[in-house]
GROMACS .gro file of N, CA and C in nm:
model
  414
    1UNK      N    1  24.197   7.357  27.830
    1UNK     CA    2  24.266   7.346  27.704
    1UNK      C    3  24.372   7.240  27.714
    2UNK      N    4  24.366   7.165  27.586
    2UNK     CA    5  24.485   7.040  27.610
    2UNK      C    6  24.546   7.081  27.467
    3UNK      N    7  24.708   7.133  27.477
    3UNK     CA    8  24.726   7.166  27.379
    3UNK      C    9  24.776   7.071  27.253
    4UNK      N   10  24.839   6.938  27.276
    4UNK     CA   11  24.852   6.832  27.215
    4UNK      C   12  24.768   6.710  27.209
    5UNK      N   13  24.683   6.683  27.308
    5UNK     CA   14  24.608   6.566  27.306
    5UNK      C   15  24.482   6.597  27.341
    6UNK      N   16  24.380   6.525  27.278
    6UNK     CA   17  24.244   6.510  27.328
    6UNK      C   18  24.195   6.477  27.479
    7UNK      N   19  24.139   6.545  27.531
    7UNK     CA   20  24.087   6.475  27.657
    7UNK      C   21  23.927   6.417  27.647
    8UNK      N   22  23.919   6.264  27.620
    8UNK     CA   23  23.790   6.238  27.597
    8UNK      C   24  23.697   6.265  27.712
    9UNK      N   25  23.720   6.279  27.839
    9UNK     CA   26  23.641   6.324  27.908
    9UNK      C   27  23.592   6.463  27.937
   10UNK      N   28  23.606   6.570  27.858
   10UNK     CA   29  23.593   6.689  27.807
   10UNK      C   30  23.502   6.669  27.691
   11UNK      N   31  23.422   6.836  27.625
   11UNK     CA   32  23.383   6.830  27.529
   11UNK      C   33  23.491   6.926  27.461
   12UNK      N   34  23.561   6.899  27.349
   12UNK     CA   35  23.689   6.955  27.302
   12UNK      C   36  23.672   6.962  27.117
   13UNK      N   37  23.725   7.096  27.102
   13UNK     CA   38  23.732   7.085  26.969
   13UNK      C   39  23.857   7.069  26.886
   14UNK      N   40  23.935   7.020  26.816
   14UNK     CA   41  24.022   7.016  26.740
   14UNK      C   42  24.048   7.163  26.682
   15UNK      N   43  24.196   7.223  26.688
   15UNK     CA   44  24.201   7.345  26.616
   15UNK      C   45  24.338   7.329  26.540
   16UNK      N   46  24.323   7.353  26.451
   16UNK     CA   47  24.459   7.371  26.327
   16UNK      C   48  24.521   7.515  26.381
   17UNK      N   49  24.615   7.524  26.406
   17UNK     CA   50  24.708   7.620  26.431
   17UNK      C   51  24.868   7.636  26.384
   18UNK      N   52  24.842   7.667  26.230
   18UNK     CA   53  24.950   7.621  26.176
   18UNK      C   54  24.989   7.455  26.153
   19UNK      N   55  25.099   7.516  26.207
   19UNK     CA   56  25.130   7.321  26.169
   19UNK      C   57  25.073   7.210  26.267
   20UNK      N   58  25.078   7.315  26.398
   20UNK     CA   59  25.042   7.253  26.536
   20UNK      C   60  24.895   7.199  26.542
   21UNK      N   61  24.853   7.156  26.632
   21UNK     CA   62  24.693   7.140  26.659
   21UNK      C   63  24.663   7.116  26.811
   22UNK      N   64  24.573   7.200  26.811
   22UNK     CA   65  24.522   7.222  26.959
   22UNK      C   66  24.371   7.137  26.970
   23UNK      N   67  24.370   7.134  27.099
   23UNK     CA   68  24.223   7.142  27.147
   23UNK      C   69  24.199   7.212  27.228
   24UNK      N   70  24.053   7.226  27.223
   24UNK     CA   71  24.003   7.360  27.309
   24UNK      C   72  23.870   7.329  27.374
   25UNK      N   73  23.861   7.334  27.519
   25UNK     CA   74  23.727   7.291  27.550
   25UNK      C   75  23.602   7.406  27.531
   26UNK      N   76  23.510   7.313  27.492
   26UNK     CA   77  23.400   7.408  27.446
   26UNK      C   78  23.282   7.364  27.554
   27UNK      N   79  23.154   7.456  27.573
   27UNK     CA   80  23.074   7.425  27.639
   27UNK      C   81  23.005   7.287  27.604
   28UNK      N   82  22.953   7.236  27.715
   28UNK     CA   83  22.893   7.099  27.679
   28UNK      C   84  22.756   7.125  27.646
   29UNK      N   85  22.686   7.075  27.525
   29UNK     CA   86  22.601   7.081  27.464
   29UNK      C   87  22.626   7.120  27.345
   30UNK      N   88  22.729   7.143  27.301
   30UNK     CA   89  22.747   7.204  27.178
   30UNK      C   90  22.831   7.124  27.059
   31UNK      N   91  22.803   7.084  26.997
   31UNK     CA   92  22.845   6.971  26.905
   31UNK      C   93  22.818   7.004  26.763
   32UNK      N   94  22.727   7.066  26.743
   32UNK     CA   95  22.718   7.140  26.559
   32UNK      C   96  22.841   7.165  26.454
   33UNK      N   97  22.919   7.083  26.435
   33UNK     CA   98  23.039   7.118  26.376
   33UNK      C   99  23.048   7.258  26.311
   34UNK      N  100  22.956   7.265  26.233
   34UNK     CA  101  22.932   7.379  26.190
   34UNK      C  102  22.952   7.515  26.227
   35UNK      N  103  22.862   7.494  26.326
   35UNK     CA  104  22.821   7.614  26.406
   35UNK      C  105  22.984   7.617  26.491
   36UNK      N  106  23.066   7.571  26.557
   36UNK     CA  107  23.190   7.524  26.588
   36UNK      C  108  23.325   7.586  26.489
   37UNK      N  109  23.266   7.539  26.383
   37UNK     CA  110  23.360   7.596  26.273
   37UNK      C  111  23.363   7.703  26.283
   38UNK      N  112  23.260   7.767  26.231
   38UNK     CA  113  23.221   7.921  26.181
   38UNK      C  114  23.255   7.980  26.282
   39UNK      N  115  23.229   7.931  26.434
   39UNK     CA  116  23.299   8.073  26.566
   39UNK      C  117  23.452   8.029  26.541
   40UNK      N  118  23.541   7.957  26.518
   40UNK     CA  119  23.682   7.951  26.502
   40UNK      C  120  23.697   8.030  26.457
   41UNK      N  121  23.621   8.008  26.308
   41UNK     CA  122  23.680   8.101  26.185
   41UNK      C  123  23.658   8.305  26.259
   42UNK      N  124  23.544   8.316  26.346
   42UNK     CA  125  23.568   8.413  26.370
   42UNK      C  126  23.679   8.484  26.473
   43UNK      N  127  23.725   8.349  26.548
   43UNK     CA  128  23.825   8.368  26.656
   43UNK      C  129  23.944   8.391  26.575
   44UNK      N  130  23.996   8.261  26.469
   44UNK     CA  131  24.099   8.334  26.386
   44UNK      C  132  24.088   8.461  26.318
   45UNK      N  133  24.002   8.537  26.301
   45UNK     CA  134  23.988   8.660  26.190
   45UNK      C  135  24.001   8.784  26.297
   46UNK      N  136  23.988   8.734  26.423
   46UNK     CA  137  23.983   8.898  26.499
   46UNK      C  138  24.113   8.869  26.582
   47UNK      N  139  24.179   8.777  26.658
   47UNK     CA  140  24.278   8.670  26.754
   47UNK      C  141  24.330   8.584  26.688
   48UNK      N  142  24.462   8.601  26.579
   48UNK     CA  143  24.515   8.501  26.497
   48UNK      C  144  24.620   8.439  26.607
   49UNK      N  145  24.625   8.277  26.583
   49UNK     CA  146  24.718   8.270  26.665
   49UNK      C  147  24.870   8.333  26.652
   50UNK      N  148  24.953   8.305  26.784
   50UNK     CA  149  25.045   8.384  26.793
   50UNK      C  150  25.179   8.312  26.895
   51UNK      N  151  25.267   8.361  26.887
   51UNK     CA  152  25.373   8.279  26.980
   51UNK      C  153  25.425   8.396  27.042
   52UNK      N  154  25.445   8.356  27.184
   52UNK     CA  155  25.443   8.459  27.275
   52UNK      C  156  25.615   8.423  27.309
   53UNK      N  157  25.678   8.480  27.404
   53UNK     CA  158  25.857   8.447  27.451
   53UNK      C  159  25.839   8.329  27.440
   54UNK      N  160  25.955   8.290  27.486
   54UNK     CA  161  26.058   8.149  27.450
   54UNK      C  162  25.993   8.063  27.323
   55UNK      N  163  25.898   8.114  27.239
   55UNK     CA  164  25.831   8.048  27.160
   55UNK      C  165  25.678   7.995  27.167
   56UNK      N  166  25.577   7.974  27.280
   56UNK     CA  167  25.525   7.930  27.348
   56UNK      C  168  25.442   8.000  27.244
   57UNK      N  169  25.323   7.916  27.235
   57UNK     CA  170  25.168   7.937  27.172
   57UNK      C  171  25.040   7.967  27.309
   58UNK      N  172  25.099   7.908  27.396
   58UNK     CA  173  24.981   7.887  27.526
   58UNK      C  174  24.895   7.994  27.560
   59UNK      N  175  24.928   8.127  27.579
   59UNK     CA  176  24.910   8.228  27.616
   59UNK      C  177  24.797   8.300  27.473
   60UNK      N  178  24.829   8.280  27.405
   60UNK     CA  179  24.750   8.322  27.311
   60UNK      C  180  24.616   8.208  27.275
   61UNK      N  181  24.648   8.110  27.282
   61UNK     CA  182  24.549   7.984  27.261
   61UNK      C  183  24.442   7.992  27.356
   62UNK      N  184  24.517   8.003  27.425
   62UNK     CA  185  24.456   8.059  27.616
   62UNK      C  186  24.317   8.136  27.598
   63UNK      N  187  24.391   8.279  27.536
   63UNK     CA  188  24.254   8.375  27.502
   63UNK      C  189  24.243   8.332  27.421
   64UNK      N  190  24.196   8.296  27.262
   64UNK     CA  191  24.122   8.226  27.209
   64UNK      C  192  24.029   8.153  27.248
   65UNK      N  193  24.092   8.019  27.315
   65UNK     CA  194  23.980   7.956  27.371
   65UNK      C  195  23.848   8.022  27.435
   66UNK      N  196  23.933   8.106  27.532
   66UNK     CA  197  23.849   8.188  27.591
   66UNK      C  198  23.725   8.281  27.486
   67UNK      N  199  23.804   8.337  27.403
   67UNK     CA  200  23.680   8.429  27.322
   67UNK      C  201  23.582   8.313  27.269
   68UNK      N  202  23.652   8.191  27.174
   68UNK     CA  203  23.590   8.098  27.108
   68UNK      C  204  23.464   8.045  27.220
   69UNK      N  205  23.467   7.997  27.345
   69UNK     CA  206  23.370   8.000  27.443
   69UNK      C  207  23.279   8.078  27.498
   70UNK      N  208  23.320   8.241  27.466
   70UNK     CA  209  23.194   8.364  27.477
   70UNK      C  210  23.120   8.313  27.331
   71UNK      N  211  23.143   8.329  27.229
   71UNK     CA  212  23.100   8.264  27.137
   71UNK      C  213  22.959   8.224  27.136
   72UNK      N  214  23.065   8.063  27.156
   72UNK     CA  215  22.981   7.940  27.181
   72UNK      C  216  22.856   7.982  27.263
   73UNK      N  217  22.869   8.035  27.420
   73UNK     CA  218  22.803   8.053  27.519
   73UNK      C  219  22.617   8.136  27.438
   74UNK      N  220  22.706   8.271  27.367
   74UNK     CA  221  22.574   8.360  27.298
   74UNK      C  222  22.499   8.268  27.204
   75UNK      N  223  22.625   8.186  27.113
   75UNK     CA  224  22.505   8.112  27.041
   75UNK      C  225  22.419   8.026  27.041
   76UNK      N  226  22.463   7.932  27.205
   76UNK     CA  227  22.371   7.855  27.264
   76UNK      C  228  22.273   7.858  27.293
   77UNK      N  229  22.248   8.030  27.364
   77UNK     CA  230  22.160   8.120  27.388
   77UNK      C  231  22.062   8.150  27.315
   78UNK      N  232  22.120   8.218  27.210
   78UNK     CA  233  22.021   8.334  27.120
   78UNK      C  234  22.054   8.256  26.981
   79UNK      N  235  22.118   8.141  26.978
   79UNK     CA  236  22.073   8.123  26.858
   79UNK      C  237  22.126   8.188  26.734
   80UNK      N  238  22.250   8.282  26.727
   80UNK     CA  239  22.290   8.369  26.677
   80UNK      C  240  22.442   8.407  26.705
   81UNK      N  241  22.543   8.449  26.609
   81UNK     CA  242  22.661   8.467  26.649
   81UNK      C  243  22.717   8.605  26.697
   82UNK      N  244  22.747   8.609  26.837
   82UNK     CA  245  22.763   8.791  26.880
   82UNK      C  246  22.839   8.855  26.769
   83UNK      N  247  22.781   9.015  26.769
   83UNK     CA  248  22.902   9.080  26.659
   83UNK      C  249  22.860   9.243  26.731
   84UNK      N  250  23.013   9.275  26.708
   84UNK     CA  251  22.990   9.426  26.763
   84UNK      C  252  23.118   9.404  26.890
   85UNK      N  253  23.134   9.483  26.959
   85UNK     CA  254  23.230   9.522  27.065
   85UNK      C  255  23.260   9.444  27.150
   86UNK      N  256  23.317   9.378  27.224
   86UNK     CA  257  23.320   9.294  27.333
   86UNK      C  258  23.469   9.302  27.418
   87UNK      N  259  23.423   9.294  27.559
   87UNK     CA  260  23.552   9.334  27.608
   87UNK      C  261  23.584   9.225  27.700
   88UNK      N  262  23.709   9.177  27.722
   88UNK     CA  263  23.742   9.026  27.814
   88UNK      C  264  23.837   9.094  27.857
   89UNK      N  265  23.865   9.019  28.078
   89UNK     CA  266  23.915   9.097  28.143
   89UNK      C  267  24.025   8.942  28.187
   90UNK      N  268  24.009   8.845  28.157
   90UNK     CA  269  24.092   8.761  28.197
   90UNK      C  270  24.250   8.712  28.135
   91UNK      N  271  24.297   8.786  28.224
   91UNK     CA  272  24.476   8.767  28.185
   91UNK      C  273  24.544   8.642  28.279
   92UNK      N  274  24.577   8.594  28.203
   92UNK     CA  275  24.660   8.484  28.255
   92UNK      C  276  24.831   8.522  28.247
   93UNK      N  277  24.929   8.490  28.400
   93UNK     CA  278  25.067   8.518  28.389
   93UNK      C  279  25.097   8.404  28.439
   94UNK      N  280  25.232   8.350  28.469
   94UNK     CA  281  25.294   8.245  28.557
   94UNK      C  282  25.327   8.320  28.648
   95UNK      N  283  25.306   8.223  28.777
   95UNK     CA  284  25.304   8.270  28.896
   95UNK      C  285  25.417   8.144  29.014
   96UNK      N  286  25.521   8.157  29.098
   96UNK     CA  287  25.576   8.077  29.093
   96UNK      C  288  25.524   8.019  29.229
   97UNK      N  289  25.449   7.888  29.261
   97UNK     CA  290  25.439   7.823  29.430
   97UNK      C  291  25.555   7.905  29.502
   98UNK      N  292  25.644   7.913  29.544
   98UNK     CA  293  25.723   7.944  29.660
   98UNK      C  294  25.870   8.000  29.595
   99UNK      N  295  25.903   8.111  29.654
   99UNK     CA  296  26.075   8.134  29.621
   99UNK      C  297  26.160   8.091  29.599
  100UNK      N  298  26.104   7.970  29.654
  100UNK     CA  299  26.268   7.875  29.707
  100UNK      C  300  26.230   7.709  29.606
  101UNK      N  301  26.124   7.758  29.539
  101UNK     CA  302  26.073   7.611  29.477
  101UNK      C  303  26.058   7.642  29.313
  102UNK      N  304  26.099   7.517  29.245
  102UNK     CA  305  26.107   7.572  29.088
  102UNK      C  306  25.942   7.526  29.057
  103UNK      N  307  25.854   7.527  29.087
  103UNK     CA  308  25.755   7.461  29.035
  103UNK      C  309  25.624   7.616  28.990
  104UNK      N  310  25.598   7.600  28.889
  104UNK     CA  311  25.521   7.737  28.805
  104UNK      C  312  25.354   7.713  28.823
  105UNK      N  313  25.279   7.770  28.803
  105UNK     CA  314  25.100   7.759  28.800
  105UNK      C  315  25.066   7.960  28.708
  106UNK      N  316  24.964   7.835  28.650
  106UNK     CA  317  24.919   7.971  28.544
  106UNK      C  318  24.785   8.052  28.703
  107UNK      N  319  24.807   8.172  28.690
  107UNK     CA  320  24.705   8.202  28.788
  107UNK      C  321  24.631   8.353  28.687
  108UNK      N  322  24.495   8.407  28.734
  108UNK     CA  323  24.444   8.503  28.660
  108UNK      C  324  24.473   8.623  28.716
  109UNK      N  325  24.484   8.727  28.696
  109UNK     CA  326  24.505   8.874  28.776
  109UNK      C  327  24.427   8.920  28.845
  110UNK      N  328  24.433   8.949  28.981
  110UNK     CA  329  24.358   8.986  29.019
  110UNK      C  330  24.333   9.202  29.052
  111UNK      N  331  24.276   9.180  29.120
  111UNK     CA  332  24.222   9.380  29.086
  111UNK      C  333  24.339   9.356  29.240
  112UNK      N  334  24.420   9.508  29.182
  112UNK     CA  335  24.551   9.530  29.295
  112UNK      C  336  24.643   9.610  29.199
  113UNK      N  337  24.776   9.605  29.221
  113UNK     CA  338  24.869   9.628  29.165
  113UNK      C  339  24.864   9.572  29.049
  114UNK      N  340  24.847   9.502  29.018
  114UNK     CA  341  24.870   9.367  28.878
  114UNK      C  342  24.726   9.384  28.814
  115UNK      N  343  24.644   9.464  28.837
  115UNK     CA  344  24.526   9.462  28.793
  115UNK      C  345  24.506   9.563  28.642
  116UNK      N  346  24.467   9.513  28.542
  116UNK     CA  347  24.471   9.552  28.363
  116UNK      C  348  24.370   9.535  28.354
  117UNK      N  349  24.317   9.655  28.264
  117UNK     CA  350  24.175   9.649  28.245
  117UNK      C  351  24.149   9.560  28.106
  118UNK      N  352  24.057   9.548  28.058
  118UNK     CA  353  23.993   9.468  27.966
  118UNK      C  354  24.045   9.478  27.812
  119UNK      N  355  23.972   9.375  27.741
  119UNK     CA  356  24.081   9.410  27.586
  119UNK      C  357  23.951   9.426  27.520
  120UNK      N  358  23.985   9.506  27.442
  120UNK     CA  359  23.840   9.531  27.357
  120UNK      C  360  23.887   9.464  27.225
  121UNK      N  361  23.793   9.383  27.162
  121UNK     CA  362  23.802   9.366  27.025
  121UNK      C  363  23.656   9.365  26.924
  122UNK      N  364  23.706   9.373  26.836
  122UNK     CA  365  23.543   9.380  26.743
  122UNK      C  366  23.533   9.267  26.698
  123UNK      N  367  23.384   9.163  26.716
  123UNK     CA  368  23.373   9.061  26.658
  123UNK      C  369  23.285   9.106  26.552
  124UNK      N  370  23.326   9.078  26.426
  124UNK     CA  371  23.270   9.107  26.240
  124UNK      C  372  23.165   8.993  26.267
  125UNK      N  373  23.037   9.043  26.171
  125UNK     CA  374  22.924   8.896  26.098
  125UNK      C  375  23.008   8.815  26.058
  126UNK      N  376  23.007   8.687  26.053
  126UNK     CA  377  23.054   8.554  26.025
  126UNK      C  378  23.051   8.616  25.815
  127UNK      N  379  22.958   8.662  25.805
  127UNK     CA  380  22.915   8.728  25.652
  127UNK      C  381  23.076   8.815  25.640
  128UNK      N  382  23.106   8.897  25.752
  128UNK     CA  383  23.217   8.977  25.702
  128UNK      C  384  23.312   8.899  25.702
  129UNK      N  385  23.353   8.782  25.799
  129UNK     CA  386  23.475   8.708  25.797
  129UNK      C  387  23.514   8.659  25.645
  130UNK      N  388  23.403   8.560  25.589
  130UNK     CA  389  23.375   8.497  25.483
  130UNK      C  390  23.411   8.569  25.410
  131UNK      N  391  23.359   8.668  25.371
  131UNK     CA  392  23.368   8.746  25.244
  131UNK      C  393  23.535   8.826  25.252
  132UNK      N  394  23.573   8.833  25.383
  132UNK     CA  395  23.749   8.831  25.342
  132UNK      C  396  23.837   8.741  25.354
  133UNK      N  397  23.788   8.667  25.355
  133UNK     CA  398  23.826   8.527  25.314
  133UNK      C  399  23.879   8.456  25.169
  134UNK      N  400  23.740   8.531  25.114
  134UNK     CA  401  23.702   8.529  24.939
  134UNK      C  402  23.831   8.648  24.903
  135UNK      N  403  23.821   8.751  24.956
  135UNK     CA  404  23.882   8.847  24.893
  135UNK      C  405  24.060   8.785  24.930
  136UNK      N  406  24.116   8.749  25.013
  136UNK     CA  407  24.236   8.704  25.064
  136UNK      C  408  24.266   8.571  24.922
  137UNK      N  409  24.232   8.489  24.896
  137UNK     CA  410  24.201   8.416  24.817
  137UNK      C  411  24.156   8.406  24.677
  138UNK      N  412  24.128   8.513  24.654
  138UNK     CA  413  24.018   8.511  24.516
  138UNK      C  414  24.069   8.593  24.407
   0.00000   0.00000   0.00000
């Protein structure tokens, strides 16, 4: 994820996030704007973005990306957009190199003490997003 600039050597999508705009790497092969759109629109409708302490968007963009890429991954597959239950186990914290050193790295949790189980969320038909969409609007 590059949260201000494009990385052309990536395959990356542009995301409106408020005022801000992100990019988000997506699997390579996947270029259908469309099809691109429509999993956003479902990432915003279940994972709106969000600002986490000191203000920071990262952490939430973070998982997004992440769901927006299970996504991508099923529809590459099957041709079809997942819907129904899905559970993601990857938490990201800051973690600091050394005690005695100010320098930070995002690292994932591992199973231990620090170990959280999974987040469940429901991904709706692209049909249900839409249609509250209409209703939010209409």
């Amino acid at each position: 994820m590059s949260k201000l600039y494009q990385d052309e050597s990536r395959n990356q999508t542009a995301w409106e996030c408020g005022l801000s705009k992100f990019y988000a790497n997506i699997p390579e092969g996947v270029d259908n704007e469309k099809v691109i759109n429509d999993a956003k629109s479902i990432v915003d409708y279940v994972l709106p973005q969000r600002r986490g302490p000191h203000g920071t968007a990262y952490y939430s963009f973070r998982t997004r990306e992440y769901v927006l890429n299970l996504i991508l991954y099923f529809y590459q597959k099957n041709k079809r957009f997942p819907k129904g239950d899905v559970c993601f186990v990857k938490y990201w914290y800051l973690e600091k190199e050394h005690p005695a050193k100010f320098s930070w790295f995002f690292t994932d949790r591992k199973k231990a003490r620090n170990y959280l189980p999974g987040t469940w969320i429901h991904l709706p038909t692209l049909r249900e997003v839409k249609k509250s969409k209409e209703v939010q609007h209409g």
